[in-house]
PDB file of C-alpha atoms and ligand atoms in Angstrom:
ATOM      1  CA  UNK A1299     159.077 171.634  78.758  1.00 90.00           C
ATOM      2  CA  UNK A1300     155.883 171.827  80.852  1.00 97.00           C
ATOM      3  CA  UNK A1301     152.966 170.620  78.764  1.00 98.00           C
ATOM      4  CA  UNK A1302     150.034 171.505  81.035  1.00 98.00           C
ATOM      5  CA  UNK A1303     151.169 174.832  82.495  1.00 98.00           C
ATOM      6  CA  UNK A1304     148.245 176.595  84.190  1.00 97.00           C
ATOM      7  CA  UNK A1305     145.691 173.925  83.231  1.00 98.00           C
ATOM      8  CA  UNK A1306     143.183 172.349  85.588  1.00 98.00           C
ATOM      9  CA  UNK A1307     142.892 168.576  85.259  1.00 99.00           C
ATOM     10  CA  UNK A1308     140.294 166.315  86.868  1.00 99.00           C
ATOM     11  CA  UNK A1309     140.783 162.553  87.061  1.00 99.00           C
ATOM     12  CA  UNK A1310     138.841 159.588  88.440  1.00 99.00           C
ATOM     13  CA  UNK A1311     140.595 156.751  90.255  1.00 98.00           C
ATOM     14  CA  UNK A1312     143.392 159.169  91.050  1.00 98.00           C
ATOM     15  CA  UNK A1313     144.681 157.639  94.287  1.00 98.00           C
ATOM     16  CA  UNK A1314     146.384 154.555  92.814  1.00 98.00           C
ATOM     17  CA  UNK A1315     148.075 153.065  89.759  1.00 99.00           C
ATOM     18  CA  UNK A1316     147.755 154.754  86.377  1.00 99.00           C
ATOM     19  CA  UNK A1317     145.478 157.475  87.794  1.00 99.00           C
ATOM     20  CA  UNK A1318     147.896 158.445  90.545  1.00 98.00           C
ATOM     21  CA  UNK A1319     150.897 158.461  88.181  1.00 99.00           C
ATOM     22  CA  UNK A1320     148.901 160.649  85.792  1.00 99.00           C
ATOM     23  CA  UNK A1321     147.827 163.079  88.527  1.00 99.00           C
ATOM     24  CA  UNK A1322     151.440 163.523  89.626  1.00 98.00           C
ATOM     25  CA  UNK A1323     152.797 163.742  86.064  1.00 99.00           C
ATOM     26  CA  UNK A1324     150.175 166.409  85.307  1.00 99.00           C
ATOM     27  CA  UNK A1325     151.250 168.390  88.373  1.00 98.00           C
ATOM     28  CA  UNK A1326     154.902 168.125  87.280  1.00 98.00           C
ATOM     29  CA  UNK A1327     153.764 169.525  83.930  1.00 98.00           C
ATOM     30  CA  UNK A1328     152.188 172.541  85.648  1.00 98.00           C
ATOM     31  CA  UNK A1329     148.561 171.463  86.185  1.00 99.00           C
ATOM     32  CA  UNK A1330     146.367 171.770  89.264  1.00 98.00           C
ATOM     33  CA  UNK A1331     144.565 168.476  89.869  1.00 99.00           C
ATOM     34  CA  UNK A1332     141.179 167.365  91.180  1.00 98.00           C
ATOM     35  CA  UNK A1333     140.992 163.673  91.943  1.00 98.00           C
ATOM     36  CA  UNK A1334     138.147 161.310  92.737  1.00 98.00           C
ATOM     37  CA  UNK A1335     138.712 158.176  94.778  1.00 98.00           C
ATOM     38  CA  UNK A1336     136.526 155.460  96.249  1.00 98.00           C
ATOM     39  CA  UNK A1337     137.191 154.359  99.835  1.00 97.00           C
ATOM     40  CA  UNK A1338     140.881 155.224  99.639  1.00 98.00           C
ATOM     41  CA  UNK A1339     141.245 158.438 101.675  1.00 98.00           C
ATOM     42  CA  UNK A1340     144.754 157.740 102.912  1.00 98.00           C
ATOM     43  CA  UNK A1341     146.335 157.235  99.488  1.00 98.00           C
ATOM     44  CA  UNK A1342     144.222 160.065  98.028  1.00 98.00           C
ATOM     45  CA  UNK A1343     145.549 162.421 100.712  1.00 98.00           C
ATOM     46  CA  UNK A1344     149.140 161.300 100.098  1.00 98.00           C
ATOM     47  CA  UNK A1345     148.646 161.997  96.377  1.00 98.00           C
ATOM     48  CA  UNK A1346     147.311 165.461  97.242  1.00 98.00           C
ATOM     49  CA  UNK A1347     150.399 166.029  99.418  1.00 98.00           C
ATOM     50  CA  UNK A1348     152.694 165.043  96.511  1.00 98.00           C
ATOM     51  CA  UNK A1349     150.875 167.416  94.156  1.00 98.00           C
ATOM     52  CA  UNK A1350     151.070 170.262  96.661  1.00 98.00           C
ATOM     53  CA  UNK A1351     154.776 169.558  97.237  1.00 98.00           C
ATOM     54  CA  UNK A1352     155.199 170.190  93.505  1.00 98.00           C
ATOM     55  CA  UNK A1353     153.729 173.665  94.047  1.00 98.00           C
ATOM     56  CA  UNK A1354     150.342 172.908  92.505  1.00 98.00           C
ATOM     57  CA  UNK A1355     146.839 173.006  93.973  1.00 98.00           C
ATOM     58  CA  UNK A1356     144.780 169.867  94.510  1.00 98.00           C
ATOM     59  CA  UNK A1357     141.166 169.028  95.310  1.00 98.00           C
ATOM     60  CA  UNK A1358     139.830 165.648  96.335  1.00 98.00           C
ATOM     61  CA  UNK A1359     136.396 164.018  96.486  1.00 98.00           C
ATOM     62  CA  UNK A1360     135.224 160.525  97.356  1.00 98.00           C
ATOM     63  CA  UNK A1361     132.493 158.846  95.321  1.00 98.00           C
ATOM     64  CA  UNK A1362     131.357 155.912  93.206  1.00 98.00           C
ATOM     65  CA  UNK A1363     131.523 156.619  89.452  1.00 98.00           C
ATOM     66  CA  UNK A1364     128.725 154.100  88.860  1.00 98.00           C
ATOM     67  CA  UNK A1365     126.293 156.688  90.268  1.00 98.00           C
ATOM     68  CA  UNK A1366     125.412 159.552  87.906  1.00 98.00           C
ATOM     69  CA  UNK A1367     125.192 161.951  90.847  1.00 98.00           C
ATOM     70  CA  UNK A1368     128.905 161.370  91.590  1.00 98.00           C
ATOM     71  CA  UNK A1369     129.813 162.879  88.216  1.00 98.00           C
ATOM     72  CA  UNK A1370     127.852 166.045  88.955  1.00 98.00           C
ATOM     73  CA  UNK A1371     129.318 166.231  92.467  1.00 98.00           C
ATOM     74  CA  UNK A1372     132.911 165.662  91.327  1.00 98.00           C
ATOM     75  CA  UNK A1373     132.850 168.173  88.505  1.00 98.00           C
ATOM     76  CA  UNK A1374     131.089 170.654  90.813  1.00 98.00           C
ATOM     77  CA  UNK A1375     133.707 170.172  93.541  1.00 98.00           C
ATOM     78  CA  UNK A1376     136.580 170.493  91.052  1.00 98.00           C
ATOM     79  CA  UNK A1377     135.194 173.778  89.716  1.00 98.00           C
ATOM     80  CA  UNK A1378     134.458 175.079  93.200  1.00 98.00           C
ATOM     81  CA  UNK A1379     137.930 174.195  94.442  1.00 98.00           C
ATOM     82  CA  UNK A1380     140.074 174.987  91.405  1.00 98.00           C
ATOM     83  CA  UNK A1381     137.973 177.360  89.275  1.00 98.00           C
ATOM     84  CA  UNK A1382     137.327 175.427  86.028  1.00 98.00           C
ATOM     85  CA  UNK A1383     138.243 172.219  84.146  1.00 98.00           C
ATOM     86  CA  UNK A1384     140.510 172.160  81.080  1.00 99.00           C
ATOM     87  CA  UNK A1385     141.324 168.442  81.014  1.00 99.00           C
ATOM     88  CA  UNK A1386     139.310 165.452  82.144  1.00 99.00           C
ATOM     89  CA  UNK A1387     140.775 161.948  82.460  1.00 99.00           C
ATOM     90  CA  UNK A1388     138.311 159.061  82.839  1.00 99.00           C
ATOM     91  CA  UNK A1389     140.426 156.405  84.496  1.00 99.00           C
ATOM     92  CA  UNK A1390     138.530 154.596  87.269  1.00 99.00           C
ATOM     93  CA  UNK A1391     137.876 150.958  86.478  1.00 99.00           C
ATOM     94  CA  UNK A1392     137.662 147.412  87.813  1.00 99.00           C
ATOM     95  CA  UNK A1393     138.513 143.979  86.445  1.00 98.00           C
ATOM     96  CA  UNK A1394     137.410 141.205  88.799  1.00 98.00           C
ATOM     97  CA  UNK A1395     138.908 138.295  86.813  1.00 98.00           C
ATOM     98  CA  UNK A1396     136.314 135.470  86.503  1.00 98.00           C
ATOM     99  CA  UNK A1397     135.503 132.556  84.178  1.00 98.00           C
ATOM    100  CA  UNK A1398     132.800 133.056  81.535  1.00 98.00           C
ATOM    101  CA  UNK A1399     130.471 130.088  82.080  1.00 98.00           C
ATOM    102  CA  UNK A1400     129.714 130.877  85.726  1.00 98.00           C
ATOM    103  CA  UNK A1401     130.065 134.666  85.650  1.00 98.00           C
ATOM    104  CA  UNK A1402     127.777 136.016  88.392  1.00 98.00           C
ATOM    105  CA  UNK A1403     125.266 138.505  86.979  1.00 98.00           C
ATOM    106  CA  UNK A1404     126.204 140.974  89.749  1.00 98.00           C
ATOM    107  CA  UNK A1405     129.888 140.889  88.711  1.00 99.00           C
ATOM    108  CA  UNK A1406     128.944 141.527  85.083  1.00 99.00           C
ATOM    109  CA  UNK A1407     126.580 144.337  86.012  1.00 98.00           C
ATOM    110  CA  UNK A1408     128.973 146.044  88.442  1.00 99.00           C
ATOM    111  CA  UNK A1409     131.826 145.920  85.918  1.00 99.00           C
ATOM    112  CA  UNK A1410     129.635 147.442  83.186  1.00 98.00           C
ATOM    113  CA  UNK A1411     128.255 150.020  85.570  1.00 98.00           C
ATOM    114  CA  UNK A1412     131.651 151.200  86.866  1.00 99.00           C
ATOM    115  CA  UNK A1413     133.701 150.996  83.670  1.00 99.00           C
ATOM    116  CA  UNK A1414     131.197 152.049  81.016  1.00 98.00           C
ATOM    117  CA  UNK A1415     128.316 153.902  82.664  1.00 98.00           C
ATOM    118  CA  UNK A1416     130.818 155.528  85.012  1.00 98.00           C
ATOM    119  CA  UNK A1417     132.936 156.778  82.119  1.00 99.00           C
ATOM    120  CA  UNK A1418     129.821 157.992  80.284  1.00 99.00           C
ATOM    121  CA  UNK A1419     128.414 159.963  83.236  1.00 98.00           C
ATOM    122  CA  UNK A1420     131.803 161.492  84.014  1.00 98.00           C
ATOM    123  CA  UNK A1421     132.716 162.439  80.448  1.00 99.00           C
ATOM    124  CA  UNK A1422     129.264 163.960  79.933  1.00 98.00           C
ATOM    125  CA  UNK A1423     129.471 166.037  83.137  1.00 98.00           C
ATOM    126  CA  UNK A1424     133.013 167.217  82.302  1.00 99.00           C
ATOM    127  CA  UNK A1425     132.002 168.069  78.726  1.00 99.00           C
ATOM    128  CA  UNK A1426     128.983 170.082  79.912  1.00 98.00           C
ATOM    129  CA  UNK A1427     131.308 172.120  82.131  1.00 99.00           C
ATOM    130  CA  UNK A1428     133.818 172.675  79.297  1.00 99.00           C
ATOM    131  CA  UNK A1429     131.044 173.760  76.904  1.00 99.00           C
ATOM    132  CA  UNK A1430     129.758 176.216  79.517  1.00 98.00           C
ATOM    133  CA  UNK A1431     133.272 177.635  79.952  1.00 98.00           C
ATOM    134  CA  UNK A1432     133.458 178.114  76.166  1.00 98.00           C
ATOM    135  CA  UNK A1433     137.220 177.611  75.812  1.00 98.00           C
ATOM    136  CA  UNK A1434     137.434 174.031  74.574  1.00 98.00           C
ATOM    137  CA  UNK A1435     139.228 171.286  76.445  1.00 99.00           C
ATOM    138  CA  UNK A1436     140.669 167.812  76.298  1.00 99.00           C
ATOM    139  CA  UNK A1437     139.239 164.505  77.459  1.00 99.00           C
ATOM    140  CA  UNK A1438     141.307 161.331  77.698  1.00 99.00           C
ATOM    141  CA  UNK A1439     139.741 157.977  78.593  1.00 99.00           C
ATOM    142  CA  UNK A1440     141.749 155.022  79.820  1.00 99.00           C
ATOM    143  CA  UNK A1441     140.523 152.192  77.610  1.00 99.00           C
ATOM    144  CA  UNK A1442     142.788 149.147  77.098  1.00 99.00           C
ATOM    145  CA  UNK A1443     144.523 146.812  74.685  1.00 98.00           C
ATOM    146  CA  UNK A1444     141.540 144.708  75.796  1.00 98.00           C
ATOM    147  CA  UNK A1445     139.318 146.898  73.611  1.00 98.00           C
ATOM    148  CA  UNK A1446     140.986 145.122  70.675  1.00 98.00           C
ATOM    149  CA  UNK A1447     141.705 141.597  71.946  1.00 98.00           C
ATOM    150  CA  UNK A1448     139.938 139.116  74.234  1.00 98.00           C
ATOM    151  CA  UNK A1449     140.639 137.622  77.632  1.00 98.00           C
ATOM    152  CA  UNK A1450     139.302 134.290  78.917  1.00 98.00           C
ATOM    153  CA  UNK A1451     138.668 135.695  82.401  1.00 98.00           C
ATOM    154  CA  UNK A1452     137.691 139.160  81.164  1.00 98.00           C
ATOM    155  CA  UNK A1453     134.473 138.547  79.190  1.00 98.00           C
ATOM    156  CA  UNK A1454     132.692 141.163  81.311  1.00 98.00           C
ATOM    157  CA  UNK A1455     135.612 143.626  81.160  1.00 99.00           C
ATOM    158  CA  UNK A1456     136.755 143.676  77.522  1.00 99.00           C
ATOM    159  CA  UNK A1457     133.353 144.875  76.187  1.00 98.00           C
ATOM    160  CA  UNK A1458     133.501 147.818  78.609  1.00 99.00           C
ATOM    161  CA  UNK A1459     136.950 148.797  77.326  1.00 98.00           C
ATOM    162  CA  UNK A1460     135.775 148.545  73.699  1.00 99.00           C
ATOM    163  CA  UNK A1461     132.847 150.704  74.808  1.00 98.00           C
ATOM    164  CA  UNK A1462     135.081 153.353  76.351  1.00 98.00           C
ATOM    165  CA  UNK A1463     137.139 153.519  73.140  1.00 98.00           C
ATOM    166  CA  UNK A1464     133.912 153.878  71.126  1.00 98.00           C
ATOM    167  CA  UNK A1465     132.612 156.538  73.529  1.00 99.00           C
ATOM    168  CA  UNK A1466     135.696 158.651  72.821  1.00 99.00           C
ATOM    169  CA  UNK A1467     135.137 158.319  69.062  1.00 98.00           C
ATOM    170  CA  UNK A1468     131.503 159.438  69.260  1.00 99.00           C
ATOM    171  CA  UNK A1469     132.214 162.155  71.829  1.00 99.00           C
ATOM    172  CA  UNK A1470     134.968 163.491  69.537  1.00 99.00           C
ATOM    173  CA  UNK A1471     132.292 164.105  66.910  1.00 99.00           C
ATOM    174  CA  UNK A1472     129.724 165.505  69.348  1.00 99.00           C
ATOM    175  CA  UNK A1473     132.227 167.878  70.972  1.00 99.00           C
ATOM    176  CA  UNK A1474     134.497 168.901  68.085  1.00 99.00           C
ATOM    177  CA  UNK A1475     132.423 171.992  67.388  1.00 98.00           C
ATOM    178  CA  UNK A1476     133.137 173.108  70.959  1.00 99.00           C
ATOM    179  CA  UNK A1477     136.880 172.686  70.563  1.00 99.00           C
ATOM    180  CA  UNK A1478     136.898 169.718  72.936  1.00 99.00           C
ATOM    181  CA  UNK A1479     139.197 166.848  71.887  1.00 99.00           C
ATOM    182  CA  UNK A1480     138.442 163.261  72.976  1.00 99.00           C
ATOM    183  CA  UNK A1481     141.006 160.472  72.792  1.00 99.00           C
ATOM    184  CA  UNK A1482     141.744 157.180  74.480  1.00 98.00           C
ATOM    185  CA  UNK A1483     144.862 155.415  75.641  1.00 99.00           C
ATOM    186  CA  UNK A1484     144.992 151.630  75.345  1.00 99.00           C
ATOM    187  CA  UNK A1485     147.432 150.344  77.965  1.00 99.00           C
ATOM    188  CA  UNK A1486     148.791 146.809  77.723  1.00 98.00           C
ATOM    189  CA  UNK A1487     149.599 145.034  80.984  1.00 98.00           C
ATOM    190  CA  UNK A1488     150.657 147.560  83.602  1.00 98.00           C
ATOM    191  CA  UNK A1489     151.501 146.361  87.114  1.00 98.00           C
ATOM    192  CA  UNK A1490     148.928 147.881  89.500  1.00 98.00           C
ATOM    193  CA  UNK A1491     146.401 146.835  92.149  1.00 98.00           C
ATOM    194  CA  UNK A1492     143.933 145.787  89.425  1.00 98.00           C
ATOM    195  CA  UNK A1493     146.009 142.770  88.329  1.00 98.00           C
ATOM    196  CA  UNK A1494     148.143 142.089  91.420  1.00 98.00           C
ATOM    197  CA  UNK A1495     146.417 138.744  92.126  1.00 97.00           C
ATOM    198  CA  UNK A1496     146.305 137.749  88.453  1.00 97.00           C
ATOM    199  CA  UNK A1497     150.037 138.399  87.988  1.00 98.00           C
ATOM    200  CA  UNK A1498     150.908 136.642  91.269  1.00 98.00           C
ATOM    201  CA  UNK A1499     150.751 133.405  89.237  1.00 96.00           C
ATOM    202  CA  UNK A1500     154.347 133.099  87.948  1.00 97.00           C
ATOM    203  CA  UNK A1501     153.274 131.197  84.808  1.00 96.00           C
ATOM    204  CA  UNK A1502     150.721 133.840  83.834  1.00 95.00           C
ATOM    205  CA  UNK A1503     153.175 136.619  84.566  1.00 97.00           C
ATOM    206  CA  UNK A1504     155.858 134.997  82.386  1.00 97.00           C
ATOM    207  CA  UNK A1505     153.402 134.628  79.476  1.00 96.00           C
ATOM    208  CA  UNK A1506     152.254 138.244  79.752  1.00 97.00           C
ATOM    209  CA  UNK A1507     155.782 139.644  80.015  1.00 97.00           C
ATOM    210  CA  UNK A1508     157.043 137.277  77.302  1.00 97.00           C
ATOM    211  CA  UNK A1509     154.790 138.727  74.615  1.00 95.00           C
ATOM    212  CA  UNK A1510     156.043 142.300  75.099  1.00 98.00           C
ATOM    213  CA  UNK A1511     158.683 143.241  72.480  1.00 98.00           C
ATOM    214  CA  UNK A1512     160.099 145.875  74.838  1.00 98.00           C
ATOM    215  CA  UNK A1513     160.783 143.032  77.268  1.00 97.00           C
ATOM    216  CA  UNK A1514     158.881 144.011  80.414  1.00 98.00           C
ATOM    217  CA  UNK A1515     155.443 144.658  81.851  1.00 98.00           C
ATOM    218  CA  UNK A1516     154.409 148.292  82.102  1.00 98.00           C
ATOM    219  CA  UNK A1517     154.599 150.714  85.040  1.00 98.00           C
ATOM    220  CA  UNK A1518     151.922 153.354  85.718  1.00 99.00           C
ATOM    221  CA  UNK A1519     154.377 156.102  84.694  1.00 98.00           C
ATOM    222  CA  UNK A1520     154.620 154.519  81.224  1.00 99.00           C
ATOM    223  CA  UNK A1521     150.964 155.441  80.653  1.00 99.00           C
ATOM    224  CA  UNK A1522     151.019 158.846  82.362  1.00 99.00           C
ATOM    225  CA  UNK A1523     153.269 160.388  79.669  1.00 98.00           C
ATOM    226  CA  UNK A1524     150.996 159.530  76.725  1.00 99.00           C
ATOM    227  CA  UNK A1525     147.963 160.792  78.687  1.00 99.00           C
ATOM    228  CA  UNK A1526     149.715 164.119  79.397  1.00 99.00           C
ATOM    229  CA  UNK A1527     150.650 164.365  75.713  1.00 98.00           C
ATOM    230  CA  UNK A1528     147.076 163.758  74.510  1.00 99.00           C
ATOM    231  CA  UNK A1529     145.801 166.286  77.072  1.00 99.00           C
ATOM    232  CA  UNK A1530     148.299 168.923  75.948  1.00 98.00           C
ATOM    233  CA  UNK A1531     148.317 171.419  73.092  1.00 98.00           C
ATOM    234  CA  UNK A1532     151.035 169.339  71.402  1.00 98.00           C
ATOM    235  CA  UNK A1533     148.100 167.088  70.442  1.00 98.00           C
ATOM    236  CA  UNK A1534     145.884 170.013  69.396  1.00 98.00           C
ATOM    237  CA  UNK A1535     144.829 168.365  66.080  1.00 98.00           C
ATOM    238  CA  UNK A1536     144.350 164.876  67.577  1.00 99.00           C
ATOM    239  CA  UNK A1537     140.781 163.821  68.358  1.00 99.00           C
ATOM    240  CA  UNK A1538     138.951 160.503  68.144  1.00 98.00           C
ATOM    241  CA  UNK A1539     142.297 158.708  68.277  1.00 98.00           C
ATOM    242  CA  UNK A1540     143.368 155.685  70.305  1.00 98.00           C
ATOM    243  CA  UNK A1541     146.979 155.283  71.396  1.00 98.00           C
ATOM    244  CA  UNK A1542     148.285 151.822  72.316  1.00 98.00           C
ATOM    245  CA  UNK A1543     150.691 152.014  75.279  1.00 99.00           C
ATOM    246  CA  UNK A1544     151.646 148.359  75.509  1.00 98.00           C
ATOM    247  CA  UNK A1545     155.368 147.933  74.804  1.00 98.00           C
ATOM    248  CA  UNK A1546     154.343 146.455  71.445  1.00 98.00           C
ATOM    249  CA  UNK A1547     152.300 143.554  72.858  1.00 98.00           C
ATOM    250  CA  UNK A1548     149.351 144.035  70.480  1.00 98.00           C
ATOM    251  CA  UNK A1549     151.338 143.683  67.269  1.00 98.00           C
ATOM    252  CA  UNK A1550     153.350 140.693  68.506  1.00 97.00           C
ATOM    253  CA  UNK A1551     151.829 137.780  66.591  1.00 95.00           C
ATOM    254  CA  UNK A1552     155.059 135.905  65.778  1.00 92.00           C
TER     255      UNK A1552
HETATM  256  P1  NAD B 154     143.974 150.510  90.025  1.00 87.10           P
HETATM  257  O1  NAD B 154     143.139 149.477  90.675  1.00 87.10           O
HETATM  258  O2  NAD B 154     145.187 150.983  90.741  1.00 87.10           O
HETATM  259  O3  NAD B 154     143.116 151.792  89.660  1.00 87.10           O
HETATM  260  C1  NAD B 154     141.732 151.806  89.521  1.00 87.10           C
HETATM  261  C2  NAD B 154     141.223 152.965  90.329  1.00 87.10           C
HETATM  262  O4  NAD B 154     139.826 153.126  90.108  1.00 87.10           O
HETATM  263  C3  NAD B 154     141.412 152.745  91.834  1.00 87.10           C
HETATM  264  O5  NAD B 154     141.962 153.908  92.415  1.00 87.10           O
HETATM  265  C4  NAD B 154     140.013 152.511  92.332  1.00 87.10           C
HETATM  266  O6  NAD B 154     139.791 152.933  93.675  1.00 87.10           O
HETATM  267  C5  NAD B 154     139.200 153.341  91.359  1.00 87.10           C
HETATM  268  N1  NAD B 154     137.823 152.883  91.278  1.00 87.10           N
HETATM  269  C6  NAD B 154     137.393 151.615  91.069  1.00 87.10           C
HETATM  270  N2  NAD B 154     136.068 151.566  91.083  1.00 87.10           N
HETATM  271  C7  NAD B 154     135.642 152.843  91.301  1.00 87.10           C
HETATM  272  C8  NAD B 154     134.371 153.422  91.422  1.00 87.10           C
HETATM  273  N3  NAD B 154     133.256 152.684  91.332  1.00 87.10           N
HETATM  274  N4  NAD B 154     134.294 154.759  91.644  1.00 87.10           N
HETATM  275  C9  NAD B 154     135.419 155.510  91.774  1.00 87.10           C
HETATM  276  N5  NAD B 154     136.660 155.008  91.666  1.00 87.10           N
HETATM  277  C10 NAD B 154     136.760 153.689  91.433  1.00 87.10           C
HETATM  278  O7  NAD B 154     144.390 149.922  88.609  1.00 87.10           O
HETATM  279  P2  NAD B 154     144.894 150.670  87.282  1.00 87.10           P
HETATM  280  O8  NAD B 154     145.533 149.616  86.481  1.00 87.10           O
HETATM  281  O9  NAD B 154     145.615 151.897  87.586  1.00 87.10           O
HETATM  282  O10 NAD B 154     143.506 151.014  86.561  1.00 87.10           O
HETATM  283  C11 NAD B 154     143.204 152.287  86.023  1.00 87.10           C
HETATM  284  C12 NAD B 154     142.499 152.104  84.696  1.00 87.10           C
HETATM  285  O11 NAD B 154     143.431 151.531  83.782  1.00 87.10           O
HETATM  286  C13 NAD B 154     141.305 151.166  84.715  1.00 87.10           C
HETATM  287  O12 NAD B 154     140.256 151.750  83.973  1.00 87.10           O
HETATM  288  C14 NAD B 154     141.804 149.925  84.014  1.00 87.10           C
HETATM  289  O13 NAD B 154     140.782 149.232  83.349  1.00 87.10           O
HETATM  290  C15 NAD B 154     142.778 150.537  83.029  1.00 87.10           C
HETATM  291  N6  NAD B 154     143.758 149.619  82.494  1.00 87.10           N
HETATM  292  C16 NAD B 154     144.661 149.001  83.310  1.00 87.10           C
HETATM  293  C17 NAD B 154     145.595 148.131  82.768  1.00 87.10           C
HETATM  294  C18 NAD B 154     146.580 147.411  83.608  1.00 87.10           C
HETATM  295  O14 NAD B 154     147.202 146.453  83.103  1.00 87.10           O
HETATM  296  N7  NAD B 154     146.816 147.806  84.857  1.00 87.10           N
HETATM  297  C19 NAD B 154     145.604 147.924  81.393  1.00 87.10           C
HETATM  298  C20 NAD B 154     144.683 148.564  80.590  1.00 87.10           C
HETATM  299  C21 NAD B 154     143.766 149.426  81.155  1.00 87.10           C
HETATM  300  C1  RM4 B 155     144.031 145.334  80.977  1.00 87.10           C
HETATM  301  C2  RM4 B 155     144.730 144.173  80.314  1.00 87.10           C
HETATM  302  C3  RM4 B 155     145.733 143.630  81.285  1.00 87.10           C
HETATM  303  C4  RM4 B 155     145.060 143.302  82.589  1.00 87.10           C
HETATM  304  C5  RM4 B 155     144.298 144.494  83.116  1.00 87.10           C
HETATM  305  C6  RM4 B 155     143.509 144.175  84.359  1.00 87.10           C
HETATM  306  O1  RM4 B 155     143.083 145.939  80.201  1.00 87.10           O
HETATM  307  O2  RM4 B 155     143.787 143.179  79.983  1.00 87.10           O
HETATM  308  O3  RM4 B 155     146.375 142.484  80.744  1.00 87.10           O
HETATM  309  O4  RM4 B 155     146.050 142.921  83.538  1.00 87.10           O
HETATM  310  O5  RM4 B 155     143.408 144.948  82.146  1.00 87.10           O
END
């Protein structure tokens, strides 16, 4: 069953990790895909090649989500290249692990700017396009289990993920009258570039894997499926929701 047949999906951070797995899963489900990357042309082009090999169209743009103008440029390029936008996935994010007491102000500000302002600018630009098209749409934001629980070296990051989750709740209200659904996924620990150094510590890795009832850390493809579901008409009455995709880590107290 192809869940996104004939849809056009745009995604940020689409050249690696969860974003790349989602772009390819969407293409397998029948979508054409526009992807935004930052300084990663080679992997972005290889993702485009994979999408095209699946018989779908792809468009690619480079830009920094922290800049509001990137949102306008990306949505504009996606519409120019592929015709319209039915689904938008706000995925780009950073997590430069750092202790709280000596957190550099620039690290805090960059993390907020990319993860929260970036998501806001992008979701707003995508929503404006969907409203103009007049046929509804679906927006999925990649929040995190870290919207709900803390992290000693993530004091700059967890508030942005709580913010992204909250943005989807408020946007669901603002956009419901336009038939645009807004939901978030809350991944647990998924092995990608973002935590490669953090998980290189065997002790930390064992602790993180050990708290997952399903017995392993996540792979990007584990998150792509729930994103495709929320983007699809199977989820047509789901808006303002948050879906944990964490192998059960969040509920594992004892
Ligand atoms: P990743 O590093 O592979 O992906 C992040 C992507 O965002 C990269 O492609 C990167 O180039 C892009 N990006 C970063 N800053 C950008 C900017 N300023 N402008 C444009 N693109 C930018 O790691 P990932 O784990 O796939 O991360 C994707 C999302 O998933 C992030 O929002 C992250 O917070 C979230 N997340 C990840 C995990 C995890 O355990 N891996 C868990 C929960 C949530
Ligand atoms: C997630 C969660 C994971 C961490 C990544 C970087 O939101 O906190 O444990 O590895 O971020």
